[in-house]
């Protein structure tokens, strides 16, 4: 099966999974499990945007959320690393070689390439989907397109 075919078969499954559940964290947990199992990635998971109600002058930070894989950094500031950059730009970031990405946050030395896709609700980034691979150049425009569709399905979750 090509990568495209795998994503094609996953999309309706993910749509059905998240349609029956309104809790965002529960849906993040299942979506990370589905993707991780299907592709055998090194790390597949989410960081949620947490705003600081006490300090509205800052954007807040990303907080580790449901994931599959080894332990990871728990908090990432706005604009930092690949995740913080995708949040700041409200755009997906595809990194073929993480060692060449200035400011990359190495949660694991085994990771060599990465993709981060923002989860956007009402024009606001509420989380990011982060996937790491031990191979270089794992992610391309096909991954970006499908993962953005998956992030869109997830963003419709109620809470
Ligand atoms: N590498 C990410 C940090 C998260 S871990 O990869 C799970 C980054 O640079 O934002």
PDB file of C-alpha atoms and ligand atoms in Angstrom:
ATOM      1  CA  UNK A   1       0.000   0.000   0.000  1.00  0.00           C
ATOM      2  CA  UNK A   2       1.266   3.465  -0.809  1.00  0.00           C
ATOM      3  CA  UNK A   3       1.297   6.153   1.840  1.00  0.00           C
ATOM      4  CA  UNK A   4      -1.574   7.846  -0.012  1.00  0.00           C
ATOM      5  CA  UNK A   5      -3.667   4.652   0.100  1.00  0.00           C
ATOM      6  CA  UNK A   6      -2.999   4.227   3.809  1.00  0.00           C
ATOM      7  CA  UNK A   7      -4.167   7.776   4.512  1.00  0.00           C
ATOM      8  CA  UNK A   8      -7.212   7.239   2.257  1.00  0.00           C
ATOM      9  CA  UNK A   9      -8.228   4.193   4.270  1.00  0.00           C
ATOM     10  CA  UNK A  10      -7.599   5.955   7.593  1.00  0.00           C
ATOM     11  CA  UNK A  11      -9.641   9.075   6.869  1.00  0.00           C
ATOM     12  CA  UNK A  12     -13.126   7.500   7.116  1.00  0.00           C
ATOM     13  CA  UNK A  13     -12.019   5.514  10.183  1.00  0.00           C
ATOM     14  CA  UNK A  14     -10.819   8.668  11.913  1.00  0.00           C
ATOM     15  CA  UNK A  15     -13.920  10.579  10.855  1.00  0.00           C
ATOM     16  CA  UNK A  16     -16.114   7.856  12.422  1.00  0.00           C
ATOM     17  CA  UNK A  17     -13.964   7.705  15.556  1.00  0.00           C
ATOM     18  CA  UNK A  18     -14.119  11.405  16.334  1.00  0.00           C
ATOM     19  CA  UNK A  19     -17.728  11.916  15.210  1.00  0.00           C
ATOM     20  CA  UNK A  20     -19.035   9.853  18.114  1.00  0.00           C
ATOM     21  CA  UNK A  21     -17.030  11.619  20.819  1.00  0.00           C
ATOM     22  CA  UNK A  22     -17.043  15.271  21.870  1.00  0.00           C
ATOM     23  CA  UNK A  23     -13.997  15.222  24.162  1.00  0.00           C
ATOM     24  CA  UNK A  24     -10.933  16.648  22.422  1.00  0.00           C
ATOM     25  CA  UNK A  25      -8.394  14.795  24.568  1.00  0.00           C
ATOM     26  CA  UNK A  26     -10.108  11.426  24.039  1.00  0.00           C
ATOM     27  CA  UNK A  27     -10.089  12.066  20.295  1.00  0.00           C
ATOM     28  CA  UNK A  28      -6.424  13.119  20.340  1.00  0.00           C
ATOM     29  CA  UNK A  29      -5.619   9.852  22.106  1.00  0.00           C
ATOM     30  CA  UNK A  30      -7.328   7.725  19.466  1.00  0.00           C
ATOM     31  CA  UNK A  31      -6.024   9.732  16.512  1.00  0.00           C
ATOM     32  CA  UNK A  32      -2.430   9.432  17.747  1.00  0.00           C
ATOM     33  CA  UNK A  33      -2.934   5.678  18.224  1.00  0.00           C
ATOM     34  CA  UNK A  34      -4.431   5.172  14.752  1.00  0.00           C
ATOM     35  CA  UNK A  35      -1.628   7.071  12.990  1.00  0.00           C
ATOM     36  CA  UNK A  36       1.126   5.523  15.082  1.00  0.00           C
ATOM     37  CA  UNK A  37      -0.120   1.967  14.437  1.00  0.00           C
ATOM     38  CA  UNK A  38      -0.733   2.468  10.740  1.00  0.00           C
ATOM     39  CA  UNK A  39       2.653   4.007   9.913  1.00  0.00           C
ATOM     40  CA  UNK A  40       4.938   2.840  12.708  1.00  0.00           C
ATOM     41  CA  UNK A  41       6.243   6.328  13.372  1.00  0.00           C
ATOM     42  CA  UNK A  42       8.762   6.964  16.158  1.00  0.00           C
ATOM     43  CA  UNK A  43       6.576   9.467  18.024  1.00  0.00           C
ATOM     44  CA  UNK A  44       3.028  10.581  17.234  1.00  0.00           C
ATOM     45  CA  UNK A  45       1.135  12.993  19.426  1.00  0.00           C
ATOM     46  CA  UNK A  46      -0.337  16.314  20.351  1.00  0.00           C
ATOM     47  CA  UNK A  47       0.542  19.446  22.249  1.00  0.00           C
ATOM     48  CA  UNK A  48      -2.347  21.689  23.353  1.00  0.00           C
ATOM     49  CA  UNK A  49      -2.123  25.473  23.505  1.00  0.00           C
ATOM     50  CA  UNK A  50      -2.442  26.620  27.097  1.00  0.00           C
ATOM     51  CA  UNK A  51      -2.993  30.331  27.610  1.00  0.00           C
ATOM     52  CA  UNK A  52      -1.968  31.966  30.864  1.00  0.00           C
ATOM     53  CA  UNK A  53      -5.008  33.725  32.329  1.00  0.00           C
ATOM     54  CA  UNK A  54      -2.739  35.533  34.826  1.00  0.00           C
ATOM     55  CA  UNK A  55      -0.506  36.930  32.107  1.00  0.00           C
ATOM     56  CA  UNK A  56      -2.303  37.888  28.924  1.00  0.00           C
ATOM     57  CA  UNK A  57       0.798  39.658  27.579  1.00  0.00           C
ATOM     58  CA  UNK A  58       2.263  36.295  26.567  1.00  0.00           C
ATOM     59  CA  UNK A  59       0.852  33.725  24.173  1.00  0.00           C
ATOM     60  CA  UNK A  60       1.253  30.922  26.728  1.00  0.00           C
ATOM     61  CA  UNK A  61       2.819  27.603  25.839  1.00  0.00           C
ATOM     62  CA  UNK A  62       2.224  24.191  24.333  1.00  0.00           C
ATOM     63  CA  UNK A  63       1.563  21.407  26.840  1.00  0.00           C
ATOM     64  CA  UNK A  64       2.140  17.722  26.155  1.00  0.00           C
ATOM     65  CA  UNK A  65      -1.113  15.883  25.432  1.00  0.00           C
ATOM     66  CA  UNK A  66      -2.056  12.375  24.237  1.00  0.00           C
ATOM     67  CA  UNK A  67       0.762  10.681  22.341  1.00  0.00           C
ATOM     68  CA  UNK A  68       2.261   7.325  21.373  1.00  0.00           C
ATOM     69  CA  UNK A  69       5.972   6.672  21.691  1.00  0.00           C
ATOM     70  CA  UNK A  70       8.756   7.497  24.137  1.00  0.00           C
ATOM     71  CA  UNK A  71       8.508  10.218  26.801  1.00  0.00           C
ATOM     72  CA  UNK A  72       8.690  13.777  25.494  1.00  0.00           C
ATOM     73  CA  UNK A  73       9.246  17.383  26.564  1.00  0.00           C
ATOM     74  CA  UNK A  74       6.189  18.591  28.466  1.00  0.00           C
ATOM     75  CA  UNK A  75       6.122  22.327  27.656  1.00  0.00           C
ATOM     76  CA  UNK A  76       7.168  24.270  24.571  1.00  0.00           C
ATOM     77  CA  UNK A  77       7.083  28.099  24.434  1.00  0.00           C
ATOM     78  CA  UNK A  78       5.414  30.053  21.598  1.00  0.00           C
ATOM     79  CA  UNK A  79       7.689  30.268  18.560  1.00  0.00           C
ATOM     80  CA  UNK A  80      10.172  27.709  19.915  1.00  0.00           C
ATOM     81  CA  UNK A  81      11.144  24.480  18.174  1.00  0.00           C
ATOM     82  CA  UNK A  82       9.234  23.018  15.247  1.00  0.00           C
ATOM     83  CA  UNK A  83       6.027  22.821  17.319  1.00  0.00           C
ATOM     84  CA  UNK A  84       6.180  26.412  18.547  1.00  0.00           C
ATOM     85  CA  UNK A  85       6.959  27.585  15.009  1.00  0.00           C
ATOM     86  CA  UNK A  86       3.924  25.782  13.532  1.00  0.00           C
ATOM     87  CA  UNK A  87       1.804  27.380  16.262  1.00  0.00           C
ATOM     88  CA  UNK A  88       3.234  30.865  15.635  1.00  0.00           C
ATOM     89  CA  UNK A  89       2.826  30.612  11.858  1.00  0.00           C
ATOM     90  CA  UNK A  90      -0.515  28.746  12.076  1.00  0.00           C
ATOM     91  CA  UNK A  91       0.919  26.581   9.315  1.00  0.00           C
ATOM     92  CA  UNK A  92       2.287  23.093   8.897  1.00  0.00           C
ATOM     93  CA  UNK A  93       6.058  22.717   9.089  1.00  0.00           C
ATOM     94  CA  UNK A  94       7.786  19.810   7.310  1.00  0.00           C
ATOM     95  CA  UNK A  95      11.367  19.213   8.466  1.00  0.00           C
ATOM     96  CA  UNK A  96      13.352  16.666   6.388  1.00  0.00           C
ATOM     97  CA  UNK A  97      16.391  16.927   8.699  1.00  0.00           C
ATOM     98  CA  UNK A  98      15.748  18.115  12.247  1.00  0.00           C
ATOM     99  CA  UNK A  99      19.469  18.709  12.817  1.00  0.00           C
ATOM    100  CA  UNK A 100      19.343  21.437  10.167  1.00  0.00           C
ATOM    101  CA  UNK A 101      16.333  23.198  11.749  1.00  0.00           C
ATOM    102  CA  UNK A 102      17.506  26.117  13.880  1.00  0.00           C
ATOM    103  CA  UNK A 103      15.915  25.869  17.316  1.00  0.00           C
ATOM    104  CA  UNK A 104      14.708  22.292  16.956  1.00  0.00           C
ATOM    105  CA  UNK A 105      13.909  20.826  20.375  1.00  0.00           C
ATOM    106  CA  UNK A 106      15.384  17.338  20.614  1.00  0.00           C
ATOM    107  CA  UNK A 107      13.076  15.324  22.849  1.00  0.00           C
ATOM    108  CA  UNK A 108      14.767  12.212  21.532  1.00  0.00           C
ATOM    109  CA  UNK A 109      18.148  11.819  19.839  1.00  0.00           C
ATOM    110  CA  UNK A 110      16.647   9.102  17.612  1.00  0.00           C
ATOM    111  CA  UNK A 111      14.461  11.577  15.728  1.00  0.00           C
ATOM    112  CA  UNK A 112      15.734  12.693  12.323  1.00  0.00           C
ATOM    113  CA  UNK A 113      12.717  14.153  10.547  1.00  0.00           C
ATOM    114  CA  UNK A 114       9.477  15.677  11.696  1.00  0.00           C
ATOM    115  CA  UNK A 115       6.155  17.196  10.651  1.00  0.00           C
ATOM    116  CA  UNK A 116       4.008  19.490  12.762  1.00  0.00           C
ATOM    117  CA  UNK A 117       0.446  20.386  11.726  1.00  0.00           C
ATOM    118  CA  UNK A 118      -1.635  22.970  13.590  1.00  0.00           C
ATOM    119  CA  UNK A 119      -5.136  22.112  14.797  1.00  0.00           C
ATOM    120  CA  UNK A 120      -7.150  25.251  14.036  1.00  0.00           C
ATOM    121  CA  UNK A 121     -10.599  26.057  15.411  1.00  0.00           C
ATOM    122  CA  UNK A 122     -12.388  29.324  14.571  1.00  0.00           C
ATOM    123  CA  UNK A 123      -9.160  30.677  13.104  1.00  0.00           C
ATOM    124  CA  UNK A 124      -7.199  29.993  16.284  1.00  0.00           C
ATOM    125  CA  UNK A 125      -4.508  27.354  16.827  1.00  0.00           C
ATOM    126  CA  UNK A 126      -5.737  25.187  19.708  1.00  0.00           C
ATOM    127  CA  UNK A 127      -3.135  22.410  19.429  1.00  0.00           C
ATOM    128  CA  UNK A 128      -0.486  20.913  17.166  1.00  0.00           C
ATOM    129  CA  UNK A 129      -0.091  17.387  15.849  1.00  0.00           C
ATOM    130  CA  UNK A 130       3.595  16.420  15.950  1.00  0.00           C
ATOM    131  CA  UNK A 131       5.060  13.340  14.274  1.00  0.00           C
ATOM    132  CA  UNK A 132       8.706  12.253  14.457  1.00  0.00           C
ATOM    133  CA  UNK A 133      10.573   9.687  12.380  1.00  0.00           C
ATOM    134  CA  UNK A 134      13.949   8.029  12.884  1.00  0.00           C
ATOM    135  CA  UNK A 135      14.519   8.253   9.107  1.00  0.00           C
ATOM    136  CA  UNK A 136      15.496  11.435   7.278  1.00  0.00           C
ATOM    137  CA  UNK A 137      12.972  12.976   4.871  1.00  0.00           C
ATOM    138  CA  UNK A 138      10.010  10.837   5.927  1.00  0.00           C
ATOM    139  CA  UNK A 139       7.384  13.554   5.479  1.00  0.00           C
ATOM    140  CA  UNK A 140       6.301  15.321   2.311  1.00  0.00           C
ATOM    141  CA  UNK A 141       3.362  17.172   0.868  1.00  0.00           C
ATOM    142  CA  UNK A 142       1.181  14.022   0.890  1.00  0.00           C
ATOM    143  CA  UNK A 143       1.598  13.728   4.666  1.00  0.00           C
ATOM    144  CA  UNK A 144       0.958  17.428   5.085  1.00  0.00           C
ATOM    145  CA  UNK A 145      -2.293  17.332   3.065  1.00  0.00           C
ATOM    146  CA  UNK A 146      -3.750  14.292   4.818  1.00  0.00           C
ATOM    147  CA  UNK A 147      -2.629  15.269   8.288  1.00  0.00           C
ATOM    148  CA  UNK A 148      -4.194  18.699   7.772  1.00  0.00           C
ATOM    149  CA  UNK A 149      -7.483  16.945   6.916  1.00  0.00           C
ATOM    150  CA  UNK A 150      -7.163  14.848  10.063  1.00  0.00           C
ATOM    151  CA  UNK A 151      -6.433  17.973  12.136  1.00  0.00           C
ATOM    152  CA  UNK A 152      -9.542  19.554  10.595  1.00  0.00           C
ATOM    153  CA  UNK A 153     -11.710  16.583  11.626  1.00  0.00           C
ATOM    154  CA  UNK A 154     -10.301  16.782  15.137  1.00  0.00           C
ATOM    155  CA  UNK A 155     -10.878  20.529  15.422  1.00  0.00           C
ATOM    156  CA  UNK A 156     -14.623  19.931  15.014  1.00  0.00           C
ATOM    157  CA  UNK A 157     -14.629  18.019  18.313  1.00  0.00           C
ATOM    158  CA  UNK A 158     -16.664  20.008  20.850  1.00  0.00           C
ATOM    159  CA  UNK A 159     -14.453  20.429  23.881  1.00  0.00           C
TER     160      UNK A 159
HETATM  161  N1  LIG B   1      10.920  18.284  18.212  1.00  0.00           N
HETATM  162  C1  LIG B   1       9.821  19.106  18.673  1.00  0.00           C
HETATM  163  C2  LIG B   1       9.563  18.885  20.149  1.00  0.00           C
HETATM  164  C3  LIG B   1       8.556  17.846  20.446  1.00  0.00           C
HETATM  165  S1  LIG B   1       9.156  16.267  20.332  1.00  0.00           S
HETATM  166  O1  LIG B   1       9.702  16.014  19.018  1.00  0.00           O
HETATM  167  C4  LIG B   1       8.001  15.149  20.709  1.00  0.00           C
HETATM  168  C5  LIG B   1      10.081  20.571  18.391  1.00  0.00           C
HETATM  169  O2  LIG B   1      11.179  20.942  17.955  1.00  0.00           O
HETATM  170  O3  LIG B   1       9.173  21.365  18.579  1.00  0.00           O
END
